[in-house]
Coordinates of C-alpha atoms (C1' of nucleotides) in Angstrom, one line a residue:
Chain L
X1 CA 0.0 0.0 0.0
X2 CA 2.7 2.5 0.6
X3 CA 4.6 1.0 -1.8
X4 CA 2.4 2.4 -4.3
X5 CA 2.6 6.0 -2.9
X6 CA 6.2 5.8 -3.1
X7 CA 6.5 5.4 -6.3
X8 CA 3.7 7.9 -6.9
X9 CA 5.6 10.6 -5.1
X10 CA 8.4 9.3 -7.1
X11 CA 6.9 10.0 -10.4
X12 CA 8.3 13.5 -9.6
X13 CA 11.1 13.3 -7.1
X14 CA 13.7 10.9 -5.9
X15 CA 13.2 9.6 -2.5
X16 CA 16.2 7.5 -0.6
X17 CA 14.6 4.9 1.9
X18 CA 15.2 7.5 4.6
X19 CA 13.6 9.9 3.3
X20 CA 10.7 7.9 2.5
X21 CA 10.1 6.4 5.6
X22 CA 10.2 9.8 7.5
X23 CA 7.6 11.4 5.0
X24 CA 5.2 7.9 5.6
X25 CA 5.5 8.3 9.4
X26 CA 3.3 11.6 8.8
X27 CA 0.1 9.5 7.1
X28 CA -1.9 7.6 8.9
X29 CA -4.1 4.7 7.4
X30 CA -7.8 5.0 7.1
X31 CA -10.7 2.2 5.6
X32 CA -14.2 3.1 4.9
X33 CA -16.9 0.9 3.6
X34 CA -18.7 1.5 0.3
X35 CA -21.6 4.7 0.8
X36 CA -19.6 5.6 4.2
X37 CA -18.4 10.0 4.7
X38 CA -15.5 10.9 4.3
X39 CA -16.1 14.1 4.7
X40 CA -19.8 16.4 6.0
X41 CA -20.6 19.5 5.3
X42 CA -19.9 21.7 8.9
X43 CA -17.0 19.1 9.4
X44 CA -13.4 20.2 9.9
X45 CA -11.5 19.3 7.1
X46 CA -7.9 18.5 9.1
X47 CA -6.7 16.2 6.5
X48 CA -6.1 15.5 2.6
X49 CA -6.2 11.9 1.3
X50 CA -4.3 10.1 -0.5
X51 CA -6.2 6.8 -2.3
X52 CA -4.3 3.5 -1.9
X53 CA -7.6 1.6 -3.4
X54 CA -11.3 2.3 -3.3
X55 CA -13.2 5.6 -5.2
X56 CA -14.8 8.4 -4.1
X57 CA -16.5 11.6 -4.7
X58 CA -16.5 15.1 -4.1
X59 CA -19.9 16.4 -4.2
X60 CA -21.7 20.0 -4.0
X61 CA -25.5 20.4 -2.8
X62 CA -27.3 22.8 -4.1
X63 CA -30.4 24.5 -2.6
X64 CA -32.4 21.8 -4.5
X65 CA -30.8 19.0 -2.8
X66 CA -29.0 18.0 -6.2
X67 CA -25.9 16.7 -5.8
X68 CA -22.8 18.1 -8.1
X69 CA -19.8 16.3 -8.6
X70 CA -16.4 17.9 -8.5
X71 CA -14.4 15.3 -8.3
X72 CA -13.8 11.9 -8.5
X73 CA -10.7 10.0 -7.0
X74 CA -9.6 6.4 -7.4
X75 CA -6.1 4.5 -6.9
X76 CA -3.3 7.4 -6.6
X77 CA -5.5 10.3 -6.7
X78 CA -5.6 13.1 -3.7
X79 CA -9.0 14.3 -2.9
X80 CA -10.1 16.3 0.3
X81 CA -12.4 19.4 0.4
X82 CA -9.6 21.7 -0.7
X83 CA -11.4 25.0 0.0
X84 CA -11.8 23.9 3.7
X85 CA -8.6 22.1 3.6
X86 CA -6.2 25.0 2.5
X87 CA -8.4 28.0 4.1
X88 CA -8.6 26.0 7.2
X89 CA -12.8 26.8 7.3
X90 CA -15.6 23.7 7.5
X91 CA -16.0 21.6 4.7
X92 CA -18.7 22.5 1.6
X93 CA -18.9 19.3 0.1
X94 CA -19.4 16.0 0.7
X95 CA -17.3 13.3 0.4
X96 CA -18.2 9.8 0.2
X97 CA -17.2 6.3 -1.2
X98 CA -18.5 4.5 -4.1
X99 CA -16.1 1.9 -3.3
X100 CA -14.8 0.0 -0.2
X101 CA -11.6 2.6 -0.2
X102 CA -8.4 2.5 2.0
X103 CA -6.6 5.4 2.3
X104 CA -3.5 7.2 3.6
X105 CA -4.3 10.5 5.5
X106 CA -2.3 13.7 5.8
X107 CA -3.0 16.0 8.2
X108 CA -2.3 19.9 7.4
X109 CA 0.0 20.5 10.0
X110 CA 2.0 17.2 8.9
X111 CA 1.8 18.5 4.9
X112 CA 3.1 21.8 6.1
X113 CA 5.8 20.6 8.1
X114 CA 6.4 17.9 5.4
X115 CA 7.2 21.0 3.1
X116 CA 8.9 23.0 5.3
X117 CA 12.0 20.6 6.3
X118 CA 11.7 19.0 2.8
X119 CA 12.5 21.2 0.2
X120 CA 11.8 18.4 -2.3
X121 CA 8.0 17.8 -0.5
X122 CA 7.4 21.1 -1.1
X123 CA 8.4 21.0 -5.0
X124 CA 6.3 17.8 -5.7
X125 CA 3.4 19.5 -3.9
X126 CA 4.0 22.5 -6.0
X127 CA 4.1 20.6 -9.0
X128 CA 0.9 18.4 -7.7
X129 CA -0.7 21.7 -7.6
X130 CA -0.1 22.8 -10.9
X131 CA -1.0 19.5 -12.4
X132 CA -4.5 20.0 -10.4
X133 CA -5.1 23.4 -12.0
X134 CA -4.5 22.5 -15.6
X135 CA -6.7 19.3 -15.1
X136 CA -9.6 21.8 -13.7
X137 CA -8.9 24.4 -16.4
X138 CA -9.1 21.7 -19.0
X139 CA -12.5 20.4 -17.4
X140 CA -13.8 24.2 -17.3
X141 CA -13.2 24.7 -20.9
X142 CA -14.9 21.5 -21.7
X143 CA -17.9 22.7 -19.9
X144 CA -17.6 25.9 -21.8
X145 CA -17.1 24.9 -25.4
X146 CA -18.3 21.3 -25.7
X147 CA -22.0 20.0 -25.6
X148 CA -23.0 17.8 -22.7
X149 CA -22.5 14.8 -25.4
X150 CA -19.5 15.3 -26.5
X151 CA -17.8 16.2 -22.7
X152 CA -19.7 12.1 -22.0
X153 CA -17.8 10.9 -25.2
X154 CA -14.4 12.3 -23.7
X155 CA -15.3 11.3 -20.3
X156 CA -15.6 7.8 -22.1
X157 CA -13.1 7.9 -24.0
X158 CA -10.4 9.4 -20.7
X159 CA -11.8 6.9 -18.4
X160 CA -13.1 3.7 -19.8
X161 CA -12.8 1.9 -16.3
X162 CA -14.8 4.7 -14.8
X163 CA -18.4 3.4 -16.8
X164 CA -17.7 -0.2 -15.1
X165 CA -17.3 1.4 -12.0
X166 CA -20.3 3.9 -11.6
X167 CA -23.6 4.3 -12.4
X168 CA -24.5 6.9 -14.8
X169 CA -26.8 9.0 -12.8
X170 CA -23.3 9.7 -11.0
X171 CA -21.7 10.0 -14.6
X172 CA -24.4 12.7 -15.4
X173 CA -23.7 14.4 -12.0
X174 CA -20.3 15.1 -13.1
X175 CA -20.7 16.1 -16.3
X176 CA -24.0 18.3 -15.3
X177 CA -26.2 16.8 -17.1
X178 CA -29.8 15.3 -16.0
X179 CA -29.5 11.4 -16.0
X180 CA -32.5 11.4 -18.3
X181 CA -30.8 13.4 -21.1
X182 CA -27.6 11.5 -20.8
X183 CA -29.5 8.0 -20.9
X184 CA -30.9 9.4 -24.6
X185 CA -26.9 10.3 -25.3
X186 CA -26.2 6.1 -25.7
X187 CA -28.2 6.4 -29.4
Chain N
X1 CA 5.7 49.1 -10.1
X2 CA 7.9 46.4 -8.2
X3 CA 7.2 48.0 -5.3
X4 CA 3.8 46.2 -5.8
X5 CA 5.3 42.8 -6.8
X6 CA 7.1 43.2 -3.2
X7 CA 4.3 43.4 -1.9
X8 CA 2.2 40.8 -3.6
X9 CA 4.9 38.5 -2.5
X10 CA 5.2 39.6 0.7
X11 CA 1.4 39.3 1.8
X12 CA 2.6 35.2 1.9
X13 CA 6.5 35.2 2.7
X14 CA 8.2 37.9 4.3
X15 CA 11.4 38.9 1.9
X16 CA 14.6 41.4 3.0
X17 CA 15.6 43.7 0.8
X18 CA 18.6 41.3 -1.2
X19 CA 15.9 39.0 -1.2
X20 CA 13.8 41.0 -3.2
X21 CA 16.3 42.4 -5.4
X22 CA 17.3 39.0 -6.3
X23 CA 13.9 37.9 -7.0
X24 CA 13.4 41.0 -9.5
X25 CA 16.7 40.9 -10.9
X26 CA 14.8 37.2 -12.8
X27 CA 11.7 39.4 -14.0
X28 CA 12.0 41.8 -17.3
X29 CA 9.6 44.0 -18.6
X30 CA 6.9 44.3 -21.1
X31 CA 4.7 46.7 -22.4
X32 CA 1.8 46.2 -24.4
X33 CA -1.5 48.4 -26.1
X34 CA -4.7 47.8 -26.3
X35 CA -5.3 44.9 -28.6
X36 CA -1.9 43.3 -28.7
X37 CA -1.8 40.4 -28.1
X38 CA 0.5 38.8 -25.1
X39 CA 0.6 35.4 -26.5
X40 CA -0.8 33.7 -29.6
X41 CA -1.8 30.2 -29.8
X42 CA 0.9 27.9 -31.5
X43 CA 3.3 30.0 -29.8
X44 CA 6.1 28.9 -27.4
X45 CA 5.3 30.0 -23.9
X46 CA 8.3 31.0 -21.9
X47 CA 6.7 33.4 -19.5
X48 CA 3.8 33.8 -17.2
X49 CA 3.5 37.5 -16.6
X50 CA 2.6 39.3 -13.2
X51 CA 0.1 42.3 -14.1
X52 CA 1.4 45.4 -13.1
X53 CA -1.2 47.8 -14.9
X54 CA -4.1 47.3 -17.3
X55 CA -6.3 44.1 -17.9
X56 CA -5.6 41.1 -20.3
X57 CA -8.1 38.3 -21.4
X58 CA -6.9 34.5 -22.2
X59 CA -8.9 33.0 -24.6
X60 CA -10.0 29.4 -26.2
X61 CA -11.3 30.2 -29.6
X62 CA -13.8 26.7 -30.3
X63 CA -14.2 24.8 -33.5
X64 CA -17.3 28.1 -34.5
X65 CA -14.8 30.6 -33.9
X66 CA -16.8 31.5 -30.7
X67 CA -14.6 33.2 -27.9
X68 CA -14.7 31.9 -24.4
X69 CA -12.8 33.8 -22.0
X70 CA -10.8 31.1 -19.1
X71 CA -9.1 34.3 -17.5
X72 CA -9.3 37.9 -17.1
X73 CA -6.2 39.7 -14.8
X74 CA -5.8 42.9 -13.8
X75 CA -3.3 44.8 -11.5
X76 CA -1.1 42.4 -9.0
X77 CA -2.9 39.4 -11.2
X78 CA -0.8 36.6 -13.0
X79 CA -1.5 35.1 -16.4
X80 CA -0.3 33.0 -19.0
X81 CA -1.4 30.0 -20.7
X82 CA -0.5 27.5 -17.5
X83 CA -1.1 24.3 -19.8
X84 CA 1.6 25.4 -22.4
X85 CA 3.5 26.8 -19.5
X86 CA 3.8 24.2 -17.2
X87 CA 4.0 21.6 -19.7
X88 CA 6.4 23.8 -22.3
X89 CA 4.1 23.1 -24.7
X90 CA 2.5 25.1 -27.8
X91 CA -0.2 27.5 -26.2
X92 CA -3.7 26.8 -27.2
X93 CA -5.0 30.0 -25.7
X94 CA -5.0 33.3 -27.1
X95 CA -3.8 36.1 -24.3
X96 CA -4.7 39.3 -25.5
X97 CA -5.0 43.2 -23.7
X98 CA -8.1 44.8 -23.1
X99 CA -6.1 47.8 -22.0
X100 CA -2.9 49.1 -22.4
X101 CA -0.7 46.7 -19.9
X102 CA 2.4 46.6 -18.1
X103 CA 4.1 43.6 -17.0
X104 CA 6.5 42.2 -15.2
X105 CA 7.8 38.5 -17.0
X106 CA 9.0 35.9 -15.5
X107 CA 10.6 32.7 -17.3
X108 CA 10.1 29.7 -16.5
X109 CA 13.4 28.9 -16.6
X110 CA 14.0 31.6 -13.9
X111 CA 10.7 30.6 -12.2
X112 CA 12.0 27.1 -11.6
X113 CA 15.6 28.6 -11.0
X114 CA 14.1 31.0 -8.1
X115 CA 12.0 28.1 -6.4
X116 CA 15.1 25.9 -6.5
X117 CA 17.6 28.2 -4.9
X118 CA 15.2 30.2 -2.6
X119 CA 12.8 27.6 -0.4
X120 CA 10.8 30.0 0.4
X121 CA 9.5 31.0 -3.2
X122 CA 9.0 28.0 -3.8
X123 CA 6.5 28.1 -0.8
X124 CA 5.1 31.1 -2.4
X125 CA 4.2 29.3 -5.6
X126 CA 2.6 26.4 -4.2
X127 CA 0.6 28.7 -2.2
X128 CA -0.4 31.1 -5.0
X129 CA -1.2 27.6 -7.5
X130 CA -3.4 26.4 -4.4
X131 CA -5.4 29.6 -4.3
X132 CA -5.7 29.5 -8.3
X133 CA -7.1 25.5 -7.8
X134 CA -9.6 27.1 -4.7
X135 CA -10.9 29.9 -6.7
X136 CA -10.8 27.7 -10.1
X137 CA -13.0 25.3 -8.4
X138 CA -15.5 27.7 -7.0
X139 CA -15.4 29.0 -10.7
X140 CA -16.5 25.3 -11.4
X141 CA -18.9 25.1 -8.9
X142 CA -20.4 28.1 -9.8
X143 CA -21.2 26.6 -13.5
X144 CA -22.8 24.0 -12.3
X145 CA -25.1 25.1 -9.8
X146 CA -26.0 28.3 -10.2
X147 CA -28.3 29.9 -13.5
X148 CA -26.2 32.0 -16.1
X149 CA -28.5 35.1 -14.6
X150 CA -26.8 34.1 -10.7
X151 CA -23.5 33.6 -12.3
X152 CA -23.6 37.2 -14.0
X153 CA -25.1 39.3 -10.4
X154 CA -22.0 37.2 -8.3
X155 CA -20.0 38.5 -10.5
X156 CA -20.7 41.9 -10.7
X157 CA -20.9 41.8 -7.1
X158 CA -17.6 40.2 -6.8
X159 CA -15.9 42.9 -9.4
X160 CA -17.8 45.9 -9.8
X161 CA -14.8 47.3 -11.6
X162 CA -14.3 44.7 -14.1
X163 CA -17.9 45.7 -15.5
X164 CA -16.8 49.9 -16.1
X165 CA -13.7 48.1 -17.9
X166 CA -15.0 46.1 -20.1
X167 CA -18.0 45.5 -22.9
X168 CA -21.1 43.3 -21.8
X169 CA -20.3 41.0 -24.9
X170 CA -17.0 40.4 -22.9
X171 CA -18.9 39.3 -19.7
X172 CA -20.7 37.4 -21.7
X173 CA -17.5 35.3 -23.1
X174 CA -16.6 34.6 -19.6
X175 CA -19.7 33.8 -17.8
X176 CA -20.2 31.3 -20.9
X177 CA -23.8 33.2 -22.3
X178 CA -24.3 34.8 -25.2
X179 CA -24.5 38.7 -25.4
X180 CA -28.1 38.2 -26.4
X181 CA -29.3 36.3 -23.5
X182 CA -27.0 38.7 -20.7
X183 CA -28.2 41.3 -21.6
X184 CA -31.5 40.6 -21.2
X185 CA -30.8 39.9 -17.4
X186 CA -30.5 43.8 -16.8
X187 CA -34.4 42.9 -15.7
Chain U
dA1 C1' -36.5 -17.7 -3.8
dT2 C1' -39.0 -13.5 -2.9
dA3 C1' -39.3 -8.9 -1.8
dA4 C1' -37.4 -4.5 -1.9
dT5 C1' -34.5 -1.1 -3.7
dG6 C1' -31.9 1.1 -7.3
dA7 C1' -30.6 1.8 -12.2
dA8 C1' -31.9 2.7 -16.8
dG9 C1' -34.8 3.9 -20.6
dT10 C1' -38.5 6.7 -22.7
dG11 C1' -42.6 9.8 -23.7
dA12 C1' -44.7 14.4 -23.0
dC13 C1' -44.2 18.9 -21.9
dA14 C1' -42.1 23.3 -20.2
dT15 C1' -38.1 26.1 -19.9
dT16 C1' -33.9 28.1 -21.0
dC17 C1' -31.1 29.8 -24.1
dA18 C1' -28.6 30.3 -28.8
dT19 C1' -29.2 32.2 -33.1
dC20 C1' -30.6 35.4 -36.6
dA21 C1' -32.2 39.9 -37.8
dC22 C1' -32.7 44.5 -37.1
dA23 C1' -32.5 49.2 -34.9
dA24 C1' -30.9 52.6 -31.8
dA25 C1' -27.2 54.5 -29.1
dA26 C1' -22.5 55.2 -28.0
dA27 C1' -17.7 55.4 -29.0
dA28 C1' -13.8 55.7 -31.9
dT29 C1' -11.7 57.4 -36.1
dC30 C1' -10.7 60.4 -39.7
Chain J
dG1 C1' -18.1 67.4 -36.7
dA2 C1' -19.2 63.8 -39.8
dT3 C1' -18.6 59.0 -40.6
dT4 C1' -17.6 54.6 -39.4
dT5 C1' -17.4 51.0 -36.1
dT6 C1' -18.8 49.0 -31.9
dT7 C1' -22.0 48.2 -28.4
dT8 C1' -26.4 47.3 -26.7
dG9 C1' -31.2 46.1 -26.7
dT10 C1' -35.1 43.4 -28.4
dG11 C1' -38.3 40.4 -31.2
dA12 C1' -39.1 35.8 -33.4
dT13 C1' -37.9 31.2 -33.7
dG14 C1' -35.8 26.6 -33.0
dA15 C1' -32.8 23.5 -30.5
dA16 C1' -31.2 21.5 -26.3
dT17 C1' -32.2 20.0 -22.1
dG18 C1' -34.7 19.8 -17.4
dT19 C1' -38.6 17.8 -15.1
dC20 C1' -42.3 14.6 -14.2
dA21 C1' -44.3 10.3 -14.8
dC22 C1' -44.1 5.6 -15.7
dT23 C1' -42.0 1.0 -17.0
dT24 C1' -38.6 -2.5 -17.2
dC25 C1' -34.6 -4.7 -15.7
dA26 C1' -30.9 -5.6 -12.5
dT27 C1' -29.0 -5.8 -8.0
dT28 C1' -29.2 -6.4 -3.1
dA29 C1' -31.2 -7.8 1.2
dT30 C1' -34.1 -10.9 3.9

DNA sequence: ATAATGAAGTGACATTCATCACAAAAAATC
DNA sequence: GATTTTTTGTGATGAATGTCACTTCATTAT
């Protein structure tokens, strides 16, 4: 399991063993059943996750009581409520599993320490950050210059395991579309 | 005008004068008029720029030649195309002046140069891309759960200066409505 | 196995909004 | 100051999509 986030971190620096086993001493392992929180709304957001196995979402209620998706997150993926998480505040989403998930946790003291006697921790988490914002920019310009059926055929098309995975009245929470117009998208 | 990038910097890491004149001594500057453009798309993107006057747009012209607008900045703002940027890639965005702007450039080169040799700009960056994923997300959020009309009053509300700066038509780009349609919103 | 719950498809209708067309007002240019 | 260009508002129309209602099929729980 931490194997795994090893290498992950390693996809941007290079850890010695030392190193390695110093930054895993600041996680601490979590599992949660399929449909169990993560995160409430009104809850202190104290850490961000990283996911070892499982999926999950992070979702936005409106004053309808429809549920927005922001974000999924399976097998190497961080998800937290970042608003809360960075700013400190209570959480505004929701975040649940759609999967039996196991998870390592980091708590925002830890991160912040983490970067500030790691030079290199606070490069990869620089660089994470950067990644994040292009990935959101991308999915805001979809929003803006695709139809709903052609953001599902990319969706597809990006994440093929993703369909086996979910139903599509979550697929259609994502992509902000009603589940009744995407079920008339498959011909 | 670097006494405002001083600033800017220093409302998240406190800096001593070398430190400062270090940091500039990476930034050039650049001068552009109304309807220059800042960066075309195909270009190489070397730079993301710190705003010191005036107000750009970056742009993603679709497959109708339609405009949508990803990102205005104004004074103490930074834009570039990030995707191109971080990735050294071609840029697919159009970054253009909707006023005569002043800037201060940074490479990335120099950018990565600056985070490597001082620790603590690197701590400024992560901290300025986390705010840009926060308020990217809220962007998001806002698309999805809130009516083009809601979209257009939280924004006046949020800059009431944007709107004596720029046409409706432009609003329009960036909220993701047409002209037509916003401008029947002013009741 | 049976019952209960959830997922998926579909018809009917209302709503939102883009598009096209045109006119009036405002701003920029010569 | 007159002319051109840009901006803004508004009507008519059609396309896309949300909502509601109902049915069928699949999955889960007892």
């Amino acid at each position: 399991m931490s194997k795994e986030l090893r290498q992950h971190i390693e996809e941007i620096i290079p850890l010695t063993d030392k190193d390695f086993s110093y930054i895993l001493s600041h996680f601490t392992e979590k599992k949660l059943k399929k449909h169990q929180y993560l995160i409430q709304i009104g809850d202190k957001v104290a850490h961000t996750y990283w996911v070892s196995n499982g999926l999950l979402k992070a979702t936005y209620t409106d004053e309808k009581e429809k549920e927005h998706i922001i974000q999924f997150a399976m097998e190497n993926w961080w998800i937290t409520d970042y608003q809360a998480y960075f700013t400190q505040t209570k959480a505004i989403l929701n975040v649940d599993c759609l999967e039996a998930t196991e998870l390592l946790c980091l708590s925002y003291e830890n991160r912040e320490k983490l970067c500030k006697e790691l030079h290199k921790m606070e490069h990869f988490f620089r660089r994470k950050a950067n990644n994040g914002f292009i990935a959101l920019q991308k999915r805001m310009l979809s929003f803006m210059t695709n139809s709903s059926e052609t953001r599902y055929d990319l969706l597809l098309k990006q994440y093929p395991t993703l369909f086996q995975r979910v139903s599509k009245s979550i697929i259609a929470a994502y992509l902000g579309v009603s589940r009744e117009t995407l079920s008339r998208f498959n011909k």
